JSON list of C-alpha atoms in Angstrom, two decimals:
[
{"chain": "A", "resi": 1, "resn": "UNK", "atom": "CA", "xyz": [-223.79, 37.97, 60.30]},
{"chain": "A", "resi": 2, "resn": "UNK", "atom": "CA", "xyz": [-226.59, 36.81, 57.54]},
{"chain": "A", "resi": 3, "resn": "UNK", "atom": "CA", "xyz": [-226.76, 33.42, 59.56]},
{"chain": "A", "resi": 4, "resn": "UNK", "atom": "CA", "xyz": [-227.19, 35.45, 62.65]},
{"chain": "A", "resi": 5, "resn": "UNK", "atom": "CA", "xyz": [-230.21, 37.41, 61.41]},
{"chain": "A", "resi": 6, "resn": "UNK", "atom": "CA", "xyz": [-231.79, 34.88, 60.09]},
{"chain": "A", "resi": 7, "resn": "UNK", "atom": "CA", "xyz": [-231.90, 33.16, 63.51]},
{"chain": "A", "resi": 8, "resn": "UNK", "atom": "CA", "xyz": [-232.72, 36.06, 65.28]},
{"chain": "A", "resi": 9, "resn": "UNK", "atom": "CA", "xyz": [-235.51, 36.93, 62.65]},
{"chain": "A", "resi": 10, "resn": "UNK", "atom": "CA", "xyz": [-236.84, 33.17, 62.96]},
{"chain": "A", "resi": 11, "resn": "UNK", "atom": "CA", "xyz": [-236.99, 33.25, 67.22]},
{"chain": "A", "resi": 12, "resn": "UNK", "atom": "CA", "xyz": [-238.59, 37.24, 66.97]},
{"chain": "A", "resi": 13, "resn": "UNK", "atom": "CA", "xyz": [-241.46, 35.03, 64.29]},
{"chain": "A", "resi": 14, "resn": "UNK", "atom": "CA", "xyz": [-241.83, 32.14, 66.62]},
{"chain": "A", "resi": 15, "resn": "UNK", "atom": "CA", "xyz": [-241.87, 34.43, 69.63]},
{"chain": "A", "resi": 16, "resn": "UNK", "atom": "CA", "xyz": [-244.64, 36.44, 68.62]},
{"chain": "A", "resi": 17, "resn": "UNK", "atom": "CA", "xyz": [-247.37, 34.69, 69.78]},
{"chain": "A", "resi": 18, "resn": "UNK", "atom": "CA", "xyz": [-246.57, 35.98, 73.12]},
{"chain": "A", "resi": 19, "resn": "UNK", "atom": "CA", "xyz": [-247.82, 39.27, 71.69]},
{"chain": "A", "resi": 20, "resn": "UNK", "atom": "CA", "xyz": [-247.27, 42.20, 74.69]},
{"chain": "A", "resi": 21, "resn": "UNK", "atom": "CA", "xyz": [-250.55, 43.23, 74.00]},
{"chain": "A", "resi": 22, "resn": "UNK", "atom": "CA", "xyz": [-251.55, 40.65, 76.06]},
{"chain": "A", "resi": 23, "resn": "UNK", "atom": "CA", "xyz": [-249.78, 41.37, 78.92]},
{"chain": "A", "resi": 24, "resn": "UNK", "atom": "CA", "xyz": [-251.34, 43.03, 81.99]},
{"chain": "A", "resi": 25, "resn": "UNK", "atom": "CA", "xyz": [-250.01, 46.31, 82.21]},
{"chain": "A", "resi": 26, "resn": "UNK", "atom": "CA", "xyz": [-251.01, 46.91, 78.74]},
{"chain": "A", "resi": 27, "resn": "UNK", "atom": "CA", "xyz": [-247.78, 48.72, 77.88]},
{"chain": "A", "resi": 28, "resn": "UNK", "atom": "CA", "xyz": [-248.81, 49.40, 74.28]},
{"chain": "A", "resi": 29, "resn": "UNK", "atom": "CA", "xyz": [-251.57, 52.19, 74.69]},
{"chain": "A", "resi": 30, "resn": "UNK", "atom": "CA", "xyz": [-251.30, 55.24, 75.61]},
{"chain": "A", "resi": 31, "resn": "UNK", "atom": "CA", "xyz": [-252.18, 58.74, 75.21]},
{"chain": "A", "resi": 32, "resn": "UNK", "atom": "CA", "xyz": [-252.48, 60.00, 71.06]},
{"chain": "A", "resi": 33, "resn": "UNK", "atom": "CA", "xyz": [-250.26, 63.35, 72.19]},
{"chain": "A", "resi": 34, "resn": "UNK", "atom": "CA", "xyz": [-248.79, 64.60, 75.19]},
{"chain": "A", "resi": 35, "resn": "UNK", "atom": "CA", "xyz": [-250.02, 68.35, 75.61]},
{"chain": "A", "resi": 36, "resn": "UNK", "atom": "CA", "xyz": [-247.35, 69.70, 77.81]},
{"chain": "A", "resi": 37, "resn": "UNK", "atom": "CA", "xyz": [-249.63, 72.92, 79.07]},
{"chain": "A", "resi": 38, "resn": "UNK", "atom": "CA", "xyz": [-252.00, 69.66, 80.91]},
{"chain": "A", "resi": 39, "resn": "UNK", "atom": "CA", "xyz": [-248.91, 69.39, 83.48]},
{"chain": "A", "resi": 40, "resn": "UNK", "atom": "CA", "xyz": [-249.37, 73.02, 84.85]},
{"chain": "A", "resi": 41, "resn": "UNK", "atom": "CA", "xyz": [-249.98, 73.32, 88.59]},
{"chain": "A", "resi": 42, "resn": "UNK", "atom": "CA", "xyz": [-251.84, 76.37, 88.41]},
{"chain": "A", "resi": 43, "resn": "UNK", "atom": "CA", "xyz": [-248.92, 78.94, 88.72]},
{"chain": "A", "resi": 44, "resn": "UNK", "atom": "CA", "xyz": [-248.30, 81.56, 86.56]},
{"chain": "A", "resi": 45, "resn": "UNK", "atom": "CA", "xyz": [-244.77, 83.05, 87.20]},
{"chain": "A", "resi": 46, "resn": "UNK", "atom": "CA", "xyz": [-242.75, 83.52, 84.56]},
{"chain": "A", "resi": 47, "resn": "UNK", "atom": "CA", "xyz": [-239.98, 80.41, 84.74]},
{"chain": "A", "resi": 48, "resn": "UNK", "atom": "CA", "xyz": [-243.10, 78.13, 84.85]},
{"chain": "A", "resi": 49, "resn": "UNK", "atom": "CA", "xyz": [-244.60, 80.14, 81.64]},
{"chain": "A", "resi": 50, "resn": "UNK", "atom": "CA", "xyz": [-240.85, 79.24, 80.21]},
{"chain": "A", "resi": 51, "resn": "UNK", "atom": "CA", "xyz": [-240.71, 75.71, 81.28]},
{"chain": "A", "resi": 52, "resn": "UNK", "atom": "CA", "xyz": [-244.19, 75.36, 79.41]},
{"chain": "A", "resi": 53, "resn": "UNK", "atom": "CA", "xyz": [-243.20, 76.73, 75.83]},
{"chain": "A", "resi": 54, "resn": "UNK", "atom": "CA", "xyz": [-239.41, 75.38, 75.58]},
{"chain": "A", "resi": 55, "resn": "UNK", "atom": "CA", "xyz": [-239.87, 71.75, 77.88]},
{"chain": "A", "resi": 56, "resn": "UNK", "atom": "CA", "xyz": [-240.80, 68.80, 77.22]},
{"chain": "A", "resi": 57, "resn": "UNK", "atom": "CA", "xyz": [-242.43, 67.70, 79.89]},
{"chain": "A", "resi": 58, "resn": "UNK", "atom": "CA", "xyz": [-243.79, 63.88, 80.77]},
{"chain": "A", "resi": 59, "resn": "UNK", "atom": "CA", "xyz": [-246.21, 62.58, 82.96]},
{"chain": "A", "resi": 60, "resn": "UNK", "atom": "CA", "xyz": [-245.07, 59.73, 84.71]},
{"chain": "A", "resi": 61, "resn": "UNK", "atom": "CA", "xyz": [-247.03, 57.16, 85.68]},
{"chain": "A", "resi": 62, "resn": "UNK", "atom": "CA", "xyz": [-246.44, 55.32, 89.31]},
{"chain": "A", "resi": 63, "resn": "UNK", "atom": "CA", "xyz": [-247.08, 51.68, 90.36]},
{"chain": "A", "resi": 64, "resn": "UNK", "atom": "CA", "xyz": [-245.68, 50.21, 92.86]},
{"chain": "A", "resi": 65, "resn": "UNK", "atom": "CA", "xyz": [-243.02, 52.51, 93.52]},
{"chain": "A", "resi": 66, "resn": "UNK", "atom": "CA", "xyz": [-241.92, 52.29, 89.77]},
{"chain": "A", "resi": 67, "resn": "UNK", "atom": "CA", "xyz": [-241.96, 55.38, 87.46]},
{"chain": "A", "resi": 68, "resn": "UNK", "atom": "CA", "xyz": [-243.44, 54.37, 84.22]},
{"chain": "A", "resi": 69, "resn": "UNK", "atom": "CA", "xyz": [-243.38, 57.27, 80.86]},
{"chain": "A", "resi": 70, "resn": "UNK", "atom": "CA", "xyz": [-244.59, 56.84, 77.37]},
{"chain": "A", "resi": 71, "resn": "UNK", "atom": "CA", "xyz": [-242.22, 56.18, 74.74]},
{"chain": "A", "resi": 72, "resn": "UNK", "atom": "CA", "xyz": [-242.93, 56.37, 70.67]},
{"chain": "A", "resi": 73, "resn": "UNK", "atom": "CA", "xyz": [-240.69, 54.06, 69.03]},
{"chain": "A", "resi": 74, "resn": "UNK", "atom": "CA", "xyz": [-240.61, 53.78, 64.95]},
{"chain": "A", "resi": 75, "resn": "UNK", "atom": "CA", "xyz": [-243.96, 55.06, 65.24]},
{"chain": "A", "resi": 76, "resn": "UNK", "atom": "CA", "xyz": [-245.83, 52.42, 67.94]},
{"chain": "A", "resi": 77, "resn": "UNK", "atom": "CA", "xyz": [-246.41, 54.10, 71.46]},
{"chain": "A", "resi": 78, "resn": "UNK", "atom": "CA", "xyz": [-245.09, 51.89, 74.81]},
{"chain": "A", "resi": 79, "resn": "UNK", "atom": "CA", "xyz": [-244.86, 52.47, 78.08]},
{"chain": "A", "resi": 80, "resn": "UNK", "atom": "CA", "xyz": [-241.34, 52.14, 79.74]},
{"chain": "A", "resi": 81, "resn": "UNK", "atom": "CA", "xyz": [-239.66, 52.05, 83.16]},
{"chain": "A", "resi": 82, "resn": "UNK", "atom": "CA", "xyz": [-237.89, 55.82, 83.46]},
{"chain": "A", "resi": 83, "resn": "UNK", "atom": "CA", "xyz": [-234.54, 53.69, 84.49]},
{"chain": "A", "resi": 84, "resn": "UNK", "atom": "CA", "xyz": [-231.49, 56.23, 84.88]},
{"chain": "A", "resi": 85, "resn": "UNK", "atom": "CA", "xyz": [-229.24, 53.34, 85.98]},
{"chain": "A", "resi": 86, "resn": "UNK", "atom": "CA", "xyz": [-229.92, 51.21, 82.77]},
{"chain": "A", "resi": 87, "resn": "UNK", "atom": "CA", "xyz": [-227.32, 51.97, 79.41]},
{"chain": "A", "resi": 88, "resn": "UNK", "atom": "CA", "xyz": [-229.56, 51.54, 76.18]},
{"chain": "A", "resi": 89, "resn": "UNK", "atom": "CA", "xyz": [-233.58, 51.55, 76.25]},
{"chain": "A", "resi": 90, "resn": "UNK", "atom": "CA", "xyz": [-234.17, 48.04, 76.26]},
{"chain": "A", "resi": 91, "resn": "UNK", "atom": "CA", "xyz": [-236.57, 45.92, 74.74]},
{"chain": "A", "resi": 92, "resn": "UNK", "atom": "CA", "xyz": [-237.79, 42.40, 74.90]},
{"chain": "A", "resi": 93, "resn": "UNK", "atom": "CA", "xyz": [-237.76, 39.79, 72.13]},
{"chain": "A", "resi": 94, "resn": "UNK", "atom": "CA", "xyz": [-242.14, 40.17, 71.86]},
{"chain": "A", "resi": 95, "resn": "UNK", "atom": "CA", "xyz": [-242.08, 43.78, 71.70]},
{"chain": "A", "resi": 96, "resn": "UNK", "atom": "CA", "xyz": [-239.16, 43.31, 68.52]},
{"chain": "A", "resi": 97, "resn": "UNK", "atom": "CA", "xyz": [-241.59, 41.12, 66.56]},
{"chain": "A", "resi": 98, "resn": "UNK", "atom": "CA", "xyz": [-244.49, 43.78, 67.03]},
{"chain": "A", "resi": 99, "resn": "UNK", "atom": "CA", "xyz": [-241.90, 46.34, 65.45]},
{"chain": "A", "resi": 100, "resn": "UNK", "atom": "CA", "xyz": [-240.83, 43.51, 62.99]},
{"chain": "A", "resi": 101, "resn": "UNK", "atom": "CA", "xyz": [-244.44, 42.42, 61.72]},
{"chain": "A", "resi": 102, "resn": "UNK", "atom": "CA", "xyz": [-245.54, 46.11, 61.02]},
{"chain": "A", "resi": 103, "resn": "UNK", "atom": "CA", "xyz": [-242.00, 46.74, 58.85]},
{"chain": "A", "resi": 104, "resn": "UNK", "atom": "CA", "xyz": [-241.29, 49.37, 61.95]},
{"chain": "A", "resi": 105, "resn": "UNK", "atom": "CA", "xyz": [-237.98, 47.25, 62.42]},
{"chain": "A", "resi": 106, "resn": "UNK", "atom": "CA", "xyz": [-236.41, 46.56, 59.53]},
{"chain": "A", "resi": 107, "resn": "UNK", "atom": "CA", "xyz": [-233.20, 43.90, 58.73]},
{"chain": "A", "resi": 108, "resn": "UNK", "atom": "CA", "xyz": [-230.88, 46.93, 58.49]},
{"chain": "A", "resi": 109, "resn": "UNK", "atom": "CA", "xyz": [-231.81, 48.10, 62.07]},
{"chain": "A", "resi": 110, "resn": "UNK", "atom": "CA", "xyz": [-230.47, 44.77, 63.75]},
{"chain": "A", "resi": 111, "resn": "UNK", "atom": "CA", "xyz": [-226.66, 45.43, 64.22]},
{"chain": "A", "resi": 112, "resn": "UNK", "atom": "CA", "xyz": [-224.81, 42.51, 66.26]},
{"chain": "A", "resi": 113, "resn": "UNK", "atom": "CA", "xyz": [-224.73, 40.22, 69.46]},
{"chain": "A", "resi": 114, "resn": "UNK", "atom": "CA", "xyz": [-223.69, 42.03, 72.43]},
{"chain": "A", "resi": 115, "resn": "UNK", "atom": "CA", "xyz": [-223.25, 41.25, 76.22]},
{"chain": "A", "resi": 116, "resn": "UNK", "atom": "CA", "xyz": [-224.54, 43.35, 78.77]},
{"chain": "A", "resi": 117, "resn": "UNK", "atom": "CA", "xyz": [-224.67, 42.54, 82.66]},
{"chain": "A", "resi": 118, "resn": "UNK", "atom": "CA", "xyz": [-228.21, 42.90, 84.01]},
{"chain": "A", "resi": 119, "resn": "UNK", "atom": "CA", "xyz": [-229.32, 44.67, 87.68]},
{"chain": "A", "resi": 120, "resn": "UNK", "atom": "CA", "xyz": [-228.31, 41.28, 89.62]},
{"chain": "A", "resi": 121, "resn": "UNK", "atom": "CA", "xyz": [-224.86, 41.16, 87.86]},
{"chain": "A", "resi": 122, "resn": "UNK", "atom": "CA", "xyz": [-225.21, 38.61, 85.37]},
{"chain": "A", "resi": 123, "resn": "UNK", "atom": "CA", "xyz": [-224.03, 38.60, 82.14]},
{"chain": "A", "resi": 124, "resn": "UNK", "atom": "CA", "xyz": [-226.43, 38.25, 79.39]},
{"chain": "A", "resi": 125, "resn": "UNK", "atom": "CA", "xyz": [-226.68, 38.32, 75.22]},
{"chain": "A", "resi": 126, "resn": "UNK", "atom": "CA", "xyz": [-228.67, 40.57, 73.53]},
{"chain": "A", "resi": 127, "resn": "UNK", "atom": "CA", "xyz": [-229.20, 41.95, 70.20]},
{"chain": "A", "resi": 128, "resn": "UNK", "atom": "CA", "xyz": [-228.04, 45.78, 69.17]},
{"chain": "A", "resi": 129, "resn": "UNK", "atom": "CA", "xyz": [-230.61, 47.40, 67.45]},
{"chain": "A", "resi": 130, "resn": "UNK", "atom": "CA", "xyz": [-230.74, 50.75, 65.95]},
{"chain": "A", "resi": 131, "resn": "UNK", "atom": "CA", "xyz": [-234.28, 52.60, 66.69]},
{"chain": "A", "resi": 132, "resn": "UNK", "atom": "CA", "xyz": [-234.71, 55.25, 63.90]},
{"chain": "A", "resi": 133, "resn": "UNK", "atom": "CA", "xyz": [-236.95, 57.29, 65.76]},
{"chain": "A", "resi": 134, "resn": "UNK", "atom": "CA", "xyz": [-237.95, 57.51, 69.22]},
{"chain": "A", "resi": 135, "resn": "UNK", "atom": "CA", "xyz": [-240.31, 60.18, 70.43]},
{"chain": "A", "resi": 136, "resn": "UNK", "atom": "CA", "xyz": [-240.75, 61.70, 73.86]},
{"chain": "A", "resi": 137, "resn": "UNK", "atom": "CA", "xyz": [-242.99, 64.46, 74.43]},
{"chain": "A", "resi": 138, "resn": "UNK", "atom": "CA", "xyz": [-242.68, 67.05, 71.89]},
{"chain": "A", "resi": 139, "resn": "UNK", "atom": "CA", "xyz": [-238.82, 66.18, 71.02]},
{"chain": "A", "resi": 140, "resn": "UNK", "atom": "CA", "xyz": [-237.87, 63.38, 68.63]},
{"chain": "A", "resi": 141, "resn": "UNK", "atom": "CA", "xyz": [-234.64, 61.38, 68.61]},
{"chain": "A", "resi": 142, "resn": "UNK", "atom": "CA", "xyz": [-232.97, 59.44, 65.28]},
{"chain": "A", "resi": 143, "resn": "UNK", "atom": "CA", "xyz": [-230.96, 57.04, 65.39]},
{"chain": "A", "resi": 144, "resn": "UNK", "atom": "CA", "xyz": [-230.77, 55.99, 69.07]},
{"chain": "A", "resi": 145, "resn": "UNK", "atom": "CA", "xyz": [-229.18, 52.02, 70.17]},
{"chain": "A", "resi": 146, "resn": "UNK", "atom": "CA", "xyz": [-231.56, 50.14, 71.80]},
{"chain": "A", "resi": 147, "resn": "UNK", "atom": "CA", "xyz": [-230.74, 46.48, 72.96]},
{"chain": "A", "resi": 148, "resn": "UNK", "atom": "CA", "xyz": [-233.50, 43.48, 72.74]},
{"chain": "A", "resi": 149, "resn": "UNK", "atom": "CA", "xyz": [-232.85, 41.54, 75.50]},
{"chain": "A", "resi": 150, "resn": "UNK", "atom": "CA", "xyz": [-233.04, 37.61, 75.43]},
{"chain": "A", "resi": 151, "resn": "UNK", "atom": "CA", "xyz": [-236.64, 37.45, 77.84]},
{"chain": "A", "resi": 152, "resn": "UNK", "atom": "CA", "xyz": [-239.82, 37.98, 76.56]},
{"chain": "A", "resi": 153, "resn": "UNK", "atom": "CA", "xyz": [-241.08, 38.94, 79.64]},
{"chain": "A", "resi": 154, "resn": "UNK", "atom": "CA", "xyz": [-238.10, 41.71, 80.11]},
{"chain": "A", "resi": 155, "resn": "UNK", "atom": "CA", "xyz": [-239.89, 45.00, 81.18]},
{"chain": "A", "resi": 156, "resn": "UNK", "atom": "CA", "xyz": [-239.15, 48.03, 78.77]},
{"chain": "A", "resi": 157, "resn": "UNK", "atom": "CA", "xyz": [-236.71, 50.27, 79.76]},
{"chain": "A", "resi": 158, "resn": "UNK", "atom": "CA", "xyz": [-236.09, 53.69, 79.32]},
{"chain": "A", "resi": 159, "resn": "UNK", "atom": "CA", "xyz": [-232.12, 53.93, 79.61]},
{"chain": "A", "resi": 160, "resn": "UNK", "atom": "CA", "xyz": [-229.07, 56.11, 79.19]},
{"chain": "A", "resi": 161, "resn": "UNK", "atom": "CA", "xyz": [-228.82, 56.07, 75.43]},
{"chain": "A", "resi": 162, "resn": "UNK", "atom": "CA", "xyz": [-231.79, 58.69, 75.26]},
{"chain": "A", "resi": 163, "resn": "UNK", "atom": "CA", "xyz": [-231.30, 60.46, 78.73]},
{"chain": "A", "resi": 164, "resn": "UNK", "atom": "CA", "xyz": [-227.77, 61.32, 77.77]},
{"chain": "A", "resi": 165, "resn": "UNK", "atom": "CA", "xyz": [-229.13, 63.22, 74.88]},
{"chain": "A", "resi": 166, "resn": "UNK", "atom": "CA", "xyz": [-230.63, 65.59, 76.95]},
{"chain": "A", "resi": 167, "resn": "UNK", "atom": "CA", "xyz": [-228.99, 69.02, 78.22]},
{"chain": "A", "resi": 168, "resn": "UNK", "atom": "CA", "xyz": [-230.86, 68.36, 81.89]},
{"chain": "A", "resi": 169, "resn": "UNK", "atom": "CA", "xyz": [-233.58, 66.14, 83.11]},
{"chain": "A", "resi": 170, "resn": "UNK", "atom": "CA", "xyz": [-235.73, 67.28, 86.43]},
{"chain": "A", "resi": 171, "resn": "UNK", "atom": "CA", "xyz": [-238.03, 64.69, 87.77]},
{"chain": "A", "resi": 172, "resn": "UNK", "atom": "CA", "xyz": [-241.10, 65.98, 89.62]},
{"chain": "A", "resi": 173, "resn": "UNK", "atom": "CA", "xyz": [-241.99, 63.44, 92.26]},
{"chain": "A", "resi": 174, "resn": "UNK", "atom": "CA", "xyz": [-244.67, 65.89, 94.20]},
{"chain": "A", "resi": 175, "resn": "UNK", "atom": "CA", "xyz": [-246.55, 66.42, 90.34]},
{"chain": "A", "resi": 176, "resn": "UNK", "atom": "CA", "xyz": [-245.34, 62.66, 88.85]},
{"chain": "A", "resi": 177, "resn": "UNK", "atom": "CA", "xyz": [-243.45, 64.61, 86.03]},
{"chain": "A", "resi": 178, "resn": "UNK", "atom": "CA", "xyz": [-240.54, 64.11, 84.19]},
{"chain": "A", "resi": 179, "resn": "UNK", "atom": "CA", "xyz": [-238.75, 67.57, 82.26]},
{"chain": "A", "resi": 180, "resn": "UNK", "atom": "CA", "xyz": [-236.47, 67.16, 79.91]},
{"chain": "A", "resi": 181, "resn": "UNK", "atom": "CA", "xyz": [-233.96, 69.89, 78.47]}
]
């Protein structure tokens, strides 16, 4: 296990110059706080009013037919693919050395090797990591497995191991929102 962190510690150092930040859909900035009272359409019935105080609602961004939300992870805000069909959030390899190189992602959060199988049906390796905090909205999660897959240009993705968590999730296609319960 040592042997295997220290490998996966030296490709996340070496890997870094591909830093996401330069990547260009700038997945790394964001808004400082979501205000969920922005997302209001204008009505004022009461389940609205209720939605308002005790949701967490989540604008969603769209391009290209993709539904993009922002994500606070160990503190650093990204923007991730809302991807119901994907297991874990996932993460790539440059994103992992951002979280490594400001102590965000610490030895004790990398857990083991695992193998996944990807959208086209491969099977891949990846890395289990433990994310001690990811934020969405107004709601923060401990503790949740994420998995940093093996392809630094991997999109992030926003997967089952947070949306299982909640109660009830409504997505809002006419308003580009996301409500989680």
């Amino acid at each position: 296990m040592r042997y295997f962190i220290l490998i996966l510690i030296s490709v996340l150092a070496i890997l870094g110059c591909d830093h996401p930040e330069s990547k260009v859909y700038e997945r790394n900035q964001g808004d400082e706080e979501v205000n969920i009272s922005q997302f209001s359409n204008g009505n004022t019935n009461s389940e609205e009013a209720d939605l308002e105080r005790t949701g967490n609602v989540l604008e969603m961004e769209v391009d290209d037919g993709v539904r993009y939300v922002w994500v606070e992870i160990n503190g650093i805000k990204l923007r991730f693919i809302f991807d119901t069909g994907a297991s874990n959030i996932c993460i790539s390899p440059a994103e992992a050395t951002v979280l490594y190189r400001q102590g965000k992602l610490r030895k004790e959060d990398i857990l083991d090797v695992e193998y996944f199988q990807d959208a086209t049906g491969r099977i891949s390796e990846g890395t289990t990591i433990n994310l001690r905090a990811v934020k969405i909205g107004n709601l923060e999660l401990e503790n949740v497995r994420a998995t940093i897959v093996n392809n630094v240009n991997a999109p992030l993705l926003l997967g089952q191991t947070v949306l299982e968590r909640f109660g009830k999730i409504e997505i809002d296609n006419d308003n580009n929102q996301i409500v989680f319960r």
